[in-house]
Amino acid sequence: MSLKNIRLEVMQHLEKDVQSLIEKYLIPVEKIWQPTDFLPDSKKDTFFEEVKEIRELSKELPYDFWVVLVGDMITEEALPTYESWLMDVEGVDQVEKNGWSTWVRHWTGEENRHGDVLNKYLYLSGRVNMREVEKTTQYLINDGFDIGTDRDPYKNFVYTSFQELATYISHNRVAKIARQKGNKQLAKMCKIISGDEMRHHHAYSEFVERIFAVDPNQMMMAFHDMMKRKIAMPAHFLRESGESLGAAFEEFSNTAQRIGVYTSTDYVDILQKLLDRWDIGNMTGLNEEAEKARDYLMKLPPRMYRLSERIKIPENSFQFKWVDPA
Ligand SMILES: [Fe+2]
Ligand SMILES: [Fe+2]
């Protein structure tokens, strides 16, 4: 049997449990928060007062902070890219409407609230050149991404396990900075987004765990291949208007590092968490190739920590079109 057919069989085998995993990890529409729970109600007379307060508090937050919040928002707003990608993964079938495509739709429904709430907040903040931000969003959706997972469910679930934890970290850190600057409303908003990301991380990690239980050799190879090529950020093609593909990404990521929202150490911490979570070090009974992959993975964090110590981040802010200089 070809590797592709084995993957399809594994996906079909796991599919019968997906409905219960949706119930375990996702929250029904009637119970989950919505963007307006964290924003001024435009039907109320108090709306303008509340917007004024948002604008006042926004002045307390520094330039780099807004750049990061914009970049995070744009990453969330490129959700059409992620949904269409996941729908195309082997074993996910939107025509047959199997459990996996139900998962992807429900996951998308939850994720969609993130870009929505951040977008509205940024619009009200008065700190951001929304038209430039909107153009970057449209560019990013046009440009798609290249994450090296193919249509392989194993690689895609490694990617999403990693990415959901990365977004948990960054939204959570943004929340902390907002709180320190006395902006409780924004802090609450970003905190609750990070909570969603954590649930999603646990879900995708469980998918991987279940694949390890039935196809450990190939699951190990997929994890190995993804870490060897490095996990690309979903917004790695980020560009501002008039720029070439991906031109804005490095400075966005430098900005996030500079204010400690997402660093190269975080990258290694996430890898270590995944190794622990899937108990990679104790996995036995593998074939020779998978054993080598396991050993490679186990040696990776110390190597990467050493490298990350040497990375120097520019001290000065980079001027984006999204936010006027402080
Ligand atoms: Fe999100
Ligand atoms: Fe997410």
Short mmCIF file of C-alpha atoms and ligand atoms in Angstrom, two decimals:
data_model
loop_
_atom_site.label_atom_id
_atom_site.label_comp_id
_atom_site.label_asym_id
_atom_site.label_seq_id
_atom_site.Cartn_x
_atom_site.Cartn_y
_atom_site.Cartn_z
CA MET A 1 0.00 0.00 0.00
CA SER A 2 1.32 3.48 -0.85
CA LEU A 3 2.05 5.96 1.93
CA LYS A 4 -0.79 8.13 0.66
CA ASN A 5 -3.28 5.29 0.90
CA ILE A 6 -2.15 4.39 4.41
CA ARG A 7 -2.67 8.01 5.44
CA LEU A 8 -6.16 7.97 3.95
CA GLU A 9 -6.95 4.79 5.83
CA VAL A 10 -5.64 6.27 9.09
CA MET A 11 -7.71 9.43 8.56
CA GLN A 12 -10.82 7.31 7.92
CA HIS A 13 -10.08 5.24 11.00
CA LEU A 14 -9.79 8.36 13.20
CA GLU A 15 -12.75 10.08 11.62
CA LYS A 16 -15.34 8.26 13.70
CA ASP A 17 -14.02 10.07 16.81
CA VAL A 18 -13.83 13.54 15.30
CA GLN A 19 -17.35 14.53 16.36
CA SER A 20 -16.51 13.78 19.98
CA LEU A 21 -13.24 15.71 19.59
CA ILE A 22 -15.21 18.70 18.30
CA GLU A 23 -17.33 18.51 21.43
CA LYS A 24 -14.23 18.15 23.60
CA TYR A 25 -12.20 21.01 22.13
CA LEU A 26 -14.58 23.48 20.48
CA ILE A 27 -17.33 25.55 22.09
CA PRO A 28 -20.88 25.75 20.67
CA VAL A 29 -21.91 29.05 19.04
CA GLU A 30 -24.47 29.79 21.74
CA LYS A 31 -21.89 29.50 24.49
CA ILE A 32 -18.75 31.05 23.04
CA TRP A 33 -17.72 34.73 23.21
CA GLN A 34 -18.28 37.03 20.26
CA PRO A 35 -16.22 40.08 19.20
CA THR A 36 -18.86 42.58 20.36
CA ASP A 37 -18.59 41.21 23.93
CA PHE A 38 -15.28 43.10 24.05
CA LEU A 39 -16.20 46.18 22.03
CA PRO A 40 -18.45 49.21 22.54
CA ASP A 41 -22.06 48.60 21.49
CA SER A 42 -22.74 50.96 18.58
CA LYS A 43 -26.48 50.94 19.32
CA LYS A 44 -25.94 52.58 22.69
CA ASP A 45 -25.57 56.28 23.42
CA THR A 46 -22.48 55.49 25.46
CA PHE A 47 -20.73 54.33 22.27
CA PHE A 48 -18.84 57.56 21.62
CA GLU A 49 -17.68 57.81 25.23
CA GLU A 50 -16.36 54.26 25.09
CA VAL A 51 -14.59 54.85 21.78
CA LYS A 52 -13.02 57.96 23.27
CA GLU A 53 -11.71 55.88 26.13
CA ILE A 54 -10.24 53.32 23.73
CA ARG A 55 -8.50 56.14 21.87
CA GLU A 56 -7.13 57.66 25.09
CA LEU A 57 -5.80 54.35 26.39
CA SER A 58 -4.31 53.56 22.98
CA LYS A 59 -1.99 56.53 23.32
CA GLU A 60 -0.26 54.74 26.22
CA LEU A 61 0.89 51.87 24.03
CA PRO A 62 4.15 52.20 22.08
CA TYR A 63 4.78 52.09 18.35
CA ASP A 64 6.23 48.54 18.26
CA PHE A 65 3.20 47.26 20.13
CA TRP A 66 0.84 48.50 17.41
CA VAL A 67 2.99 47.01 14.68
CA VAL A 68 2.79 43.62 16.37
CA LEU A 69 -0.95 43.88 16.95
CA VAL A 70 -1.45 44.80 13.29
CA GLY A 71 0.71 41.89 12.11
CA ASP A 72 -1.14 39.49 14.42
CA MET A 73 -4.47 40.78 13.14
CA ILE A 74 -3.44 40.43 9.50
CA THR A 75 -2.24 36.88 10.19
CA GLU A 76 -5.68 36.07 11.63
CA GLU A 77 -7.45 37.82 8.75
CA ALA A 78 -5.72 35.55 6.22
CA LEU A 79 -7.96 32.74 7.51
CA PRO A 80 -9.37 32.02 4.02
CA THR A 81 -5.88 30.76 3.11
CA TYR A 82 -5.77 28.38 6.07
CA GLU A 83 -9.30 27.10 5.69
CA SER A 84 -8.96 26.36 1.98
CA TRP A 85 -5.59 24.71 2.66
CA LEU A 86 -6.93 22.41 5.37
CA MET A 87 -10.00 21.51 3.31
CA ASP A 88 -7.62 20.16 0.68
CA VAL A 89 -5.69 17.87 3.04
CA GLU A 90 -5.88 14.13 2.25
CA GLY A 91 -8.79 12.61 4.14
CA VAL A 92 -10.69 15.88 4.64
CA ASP A 93 -13.64 15.86 2.30
CA GLN A 94 -16.09 18.74 2.06
CA VAL A 95 -18.25 17.10 -0.55
CA GLU A 96 -18.82 13.98 1.53
CA LYS A 97 -19.01 16.21 4.62
CA ASN A 98 -17.07 13.80 6.79
CA GLY A 99 -16.00 14.48 10.38
CA TRP A 100 -12.77 16.12 9.29
CA SER A 101 -14.41 18.74 7.10
CA THR A 102 -16.86 19.43 9.94
CA TRP A 103 -13.83 19.98 12.18
CA VAL A 104 -12.25 22.38 9.68
CA ARG A 105 -15.47 24.40 9.35
CA HIS A 106 -16.04 24.63 13.09
CA TRP A 107 -12.39 25.49 13.73
CA THR A 108 -12.66 28.20 11.06
CA GLY A 109 -15.81 29.55 12.70
CA GLU A 110 -13.94 29.99 15.98
CA GLU A 111 -10.82 31.42 14.36
CA ASN A 112 -12.81 33.92 12.32
CA ARG A 113 -13.69 35.82 15.51
CA HIS A 114 -10.02 36.60 16.16
CA GLY A 115 -9.38 38.72 13.10
CA ASP A 116 -12.83 40.22 13.47
CA VAL A 117 -12.37 41.50 17.03
CA LEU A 118 -8.79 42.71 16.46
CA ASN A 119 -9.75 44.47 13.25
CA LYS A 120 -12.61 46.37 14.92
CA TYR A 121 -10.45 47.29 17.87
CA LEU A 122 -7.62 48.58 15.69
CA TYR A 123 -10.10 50.60 13.66
CA LEU A 124 -11.45 52.26 16.80
CA SER A 125 -8.02 52.83 18.35
CA GLY A 126 -7.11 55.73 16.07
CA ARG A 127 -3.49 54.56 16.06
CA VAL A 128 -3.39 52.69 12.78
CA ASN A 129 -3.49 53.53 9.06
CA MET A 130 -6.30 51.14 8.34
CA ARG A 131 -6.14 51.43 4.57
CA GLU A 132 -2.50 50.30 4.55
CA VAL A 133 -3.37 47.46 6.91
CA GLU A 134 -6.25 46.41 4.69
CA LYS A 135 -4.01 46.40 1.64
CA THR A 136 -1.50 44.15 3.39
CA THR A 137 -4.31 41.79 4.34
CA GLN A 138 -5.50 41.59 0.76
CA TYR A 139 -1.94 41.02 -0.46
CA LEU A 140 -1.42 38.25 2.06
CA ILE A 141 -4.60 36.47 1.01
CA ASN A 142 -3.62 36.88 -2.64
CA ASP A 143 -0.13 35.53 -1.96
CA GLY A 144 -1.18 32.49 0.08
CA PHE A 145 1.60 30.64 1.86
CA ASP A 146 4.14 27.89 1.46
CA ILE A 147 4.35 25.78 4.59
CA GLY A 148 5.81 22.61 3.13
CA THR A 149 3.12 20.28 4.43
CA ASP A 150 1.79 19.18 1.04
CA ARG A 151 -1.65 17.62 1.39
CA ASP A 152 -0.30 15.31 4.06
CA PRO A 153 -2.51 15.23 7.18
CA TYR A 154 0.41 14.12 9.38
CA LYS A 155 2.56 17.10 8.41
CA ASN A 156 -0.39 19.48 8.53
CA PHE A 157 -1.30 18.41 12.06
CA VAL A 158 2.29 18.90 13.19
CA TYR A 159 2.13 22.36 11.66
CA THR A 160 -1.15 23.29 13.32
CA SER A 161 -0.09 21.83 16.70
CA PHE A 162 2.94 24.09 16.51
CA GLN A 163 1.21 27.17 15.17
CA GLU A 164 -1.70 27.17 17.60
CA LEU A 165 0.78 27.18 20.46
CA ALA A 166 2.77 29.97 18.80
CA THR A 167 -0.36 32.11 18.49
CA TYR A 168 -1.31 31.28 22.09
CA ILE A 169 2.06 32.66 23.19
CA SER A 170 1.89 35.83 21.12
CA HIS A 171 -1.71 36.80 21.96
CA ASN A 172 -1.03 36.04 25.61
CA ARG A 173 2.09 38.24 25.66
CA VAL A 174 0.25 41.08 23.91
CA ALA A 175 -2.40 40.77 26.63
CA LYS A 176 0.29 41.08 29.31
CA ILE A 177 1.78 44.23 27.78
CA ALA A 178 -1.68 45.80 27.43
CA ARG A 179 -2.42 45.04 31.07
CA GLN A 180 0.88 46.54 32.21
CA LYS A 181 -0.02 49.72 30.35
CA GLY A 182 -3.40 49.87 32.09
CA ASN A 183 -5.45 48.74 29.10
CA LYS A 184 -7.66 46.10 30.73
CA GLN A 185 -10.14 45.85 27.88
CA LEU A 186 -7.53 45.05 25.25
CA ALA A 187 -5.80 42.69 27.69
CA LYS A 188 -9.02 40.75 28.24
CA MET A 189 -9.64 40.56 24.51
CA CYS A 190 -6.21 39.17 23.66
CA LYS A 191 -6.31 36.83 26.66
CA ILE A 192 -9.55 35.27 25.51
CA ILE A 193 -8.19 34.85 21.97
CA SER A 194 -5.15 33.08 23.40
CA GLY A 195 -7.52 30.74 25.25
CA ASP A 196 -9.05 29.67 21.93
CA GLU A 197 -5.59 29.06 20.49
CA MET A 198 -4.66 26.85 23.45
CA ARG A 199 -7.78 24.68 22.98
CA HIS A 200 -6.97 24.35 19.30
CA HIS A 201 -3.39 23.42 20.12
CA HIS A 202 -4.61 20.64 22.41
CA ALA A 203 -6.97 19.37 19.73
CA TYR A 204 -4.35 19.18 16.98
CA SER A 205 -1.88 17.63 19.41
CA GLU A 206 -4.42 14.94 20.19
CA PHE A 207 -4.89 14.27 16.45
CA VAL A 208 -1.14 13.71 16.19
CA GLU A 209 -1.15 11.55 19.33
CA ARG A 210 -3.86 9.35 17.82
CA ILE A 211 -1.88 9.02 14.58
CA PHE A 212 1.22 8.05 16.57
CA ALA A 213 -0.83 5.27 18.15
CA VAL A 214 -1.62 3.63 14.78
CA ASP A 215 1.21 4.71 12.43
CA PRO A 216 4.21 5.66 14.61
CA ASN A 217 6.93 5.33 11.97
CA GLN A 218 5.35 7.58 9.40
CA MET A 219 4.12 10.05 12.04
CA MET A 220 7.70 10.33 13.34
CA MET A 221 9.00 10.94 9.82
CA ALA A 222 6.41 13.68 9.26
CA PHE A 223 7.37 15.42 12.53
CA HIS A 224 11.04 15.09 11.61
CA ASP A 225 10.53 16.49 8.11
CA MET A 226 8.55 19.48 9.36
CA MET A 227 11.13 20.41 12.01
CA LYS A 228 14.04 19.89 9.65
CA ARG A 229 12.63 22.36 7.14
CA LYS A 230 11.58 24.64 10.05
CA ILE A 231 8.04 25.78 10.74
CA ALA A 232 7.26 28.78 8.54
CA MET A 233 4.99 31.40 10.03
CA PRO A 234 1.61 31.59 8.27
CA ALA A 235 2.27 35.26 7.40
CA HIS A 236 5.77 34.69 6.00
CA PHE A 237 4.69 36.30 2.70
CA LEU A 238 3.68 39.52 4.50
CA ARG A 239 4.21 42.67 2.43
CA GLU A 240 3.19 46.30 2.53
CA SER A 241 1.82 48.09 -0.50
CA GLY A 242 4.38 48.49 -3.29
CA GLU A 243 6.70 45.89 -1.81
CA SER A 244 7.87 42.49 -2.99
CA LEU A 245 6.62 39.19 -1.64
CA GLY A 246 7.44 38.68 2.04
CA ALA A 247 9.37 41.97 2.34
CA ALA A 248 7.66 43.03 5.57
CA PHE A 249 7.86 39.72 7.38
CA GLU A 250 11.35 39.89 8.79
CA GLU A 251 10.86 43.35 10.29
CA PHE A 252 7.49 42.31 11.70
CA SER A 253 9.12 39.31 13.31
CA ASN A 254 12.01 41.48 14.59
CA THR A 255 9.46 43.82 16.14
CA ALA A 256 7.72 40.93 17.88
CA GLN A 257 11.09 39.72 19.20
CA ARG A 258 12.09 43.22 20.35
CA ILE A 259 9.03 43.58 22.59
CA GLY A 260 9.18 39.91 23.65
CA VAL A 261 5.87 38.85 22.09
CA TYR A 262 7.32 35.98 20.10
CA THR A 263 11.03 35.12 20.12
CA SER A 264 13.36 32.50 18.70
CA THR A 265 13.50 31.00 22.20
CA ASP A 266 9.74 30.59 22.07
CA TYR A 267 10.16 28.59 18.86
CA VAL A 268 12.43 26.12 20.64
CA ASP A 269 10.19 26.05 23.73
CA ILE A 270 7.28 25.03 21.51
CA LEU A 271 9.33 22.26 19.91
CA GLN A 272 10.29 21.03 23.39
CA LYS A 273 6.64 21.09 24.49
CA LEU A 274 5.66 18.98 21.47
CA LEU A 275 8.47 16.49 22.17
CA ASP A 276 7.27 16.17 25.76
CA ARG A 277 3.61 16.02 24.87
CA TRP A 278 4.08 13.18 22.38
CA ASP A 279 6.68 11.53 24.61
CA ILE A 280 9.02 11.25 21.63
CA GLY A 281 12.09 10.33 23.71
CA ASN A 282 10.44 7.18 25.03
CA MET A 283 9.06 5.94 21.75
CA THR A 284 10.30 2.44 20.97
CA GLY A 285 9.57 -0.31 18.47
CA LEU A 286 10.22 2.02 15.55
CA ASN A 287 11.91 1.09 12.30
CA GLU A 288 15.48 2.22 11.73
CA GLU A 289 14.60 5.34 9.76
CA ALA A 290 12.06 6.50 12.36
CA GLU A 291 14.51 5.81 15.18
CA LYS A 292 17.02 8.07 13.49
CA ALA A 293 14.32 10.71 13.07
CA ARG A 294 13.44 10.44 16.77
CA ASP A 295 17.08 10.88 17.78
CA TYR A 296 17.44 13.87 15.46
CA LEU A 297 14.37 15.49 17.01
CA MET A 298 15.54 14.88 20.57
CA LYS A 299 18.87 16.58 19.88
CA LEU A 300 17.30 19.56 18.18
CA PRO A 301 16.26 21.80 21.12
CA PRO A 302 19.70 22.11 22.79
CA ARG A 303 21.23 22.86 19.39
CA MET A 304 18.58 25.45 18.61
CA TYR A 305 18.77 27.12 22.04
CA ARG A 306 22.48 27.69 21.46
CA LEU A 307 21.78 29.22 18.05
CA SER A 308 18.93 31.40 19.33
CA GLU A 309 21.22 32.93 21.96
CA ARG A 310 23.38 34.32 19.19
CA ILE A 311 20.58 36.01 17.26
CA LYS A 312 20.81 39.79 17.47
CA ILE A 313 17.66 41.86 17.02
CA PRO A 314 17.98 45.46 15.75
CA GLU A 315 17.39 47.89 18.62
CA ASN A 316 15.53 50.52 16.63
CA SER A 317 11.98 50.24 15.39
CA PHE A 318 11.33 49.67 11.72
CA GLN A 319 8.98 52.15 10.08
CA PHE A 320 5.90 50.44 8.65
CA LYS A 321 3.18 52.17 6.65
CA TRP A 322 0.62 50.65 9.03
CA VAL A 323 1.41 52.89 12.01
CA ASP A 324 2.64 56.49 12.11
CA PRO A 325 5.93 57.02 13.96
CA ALA A 326 5.59 57.58 17.70
FE FE B 1 -6.46 32.69 15.81
FE FE B 2 -5.30 29.56 15.81
#
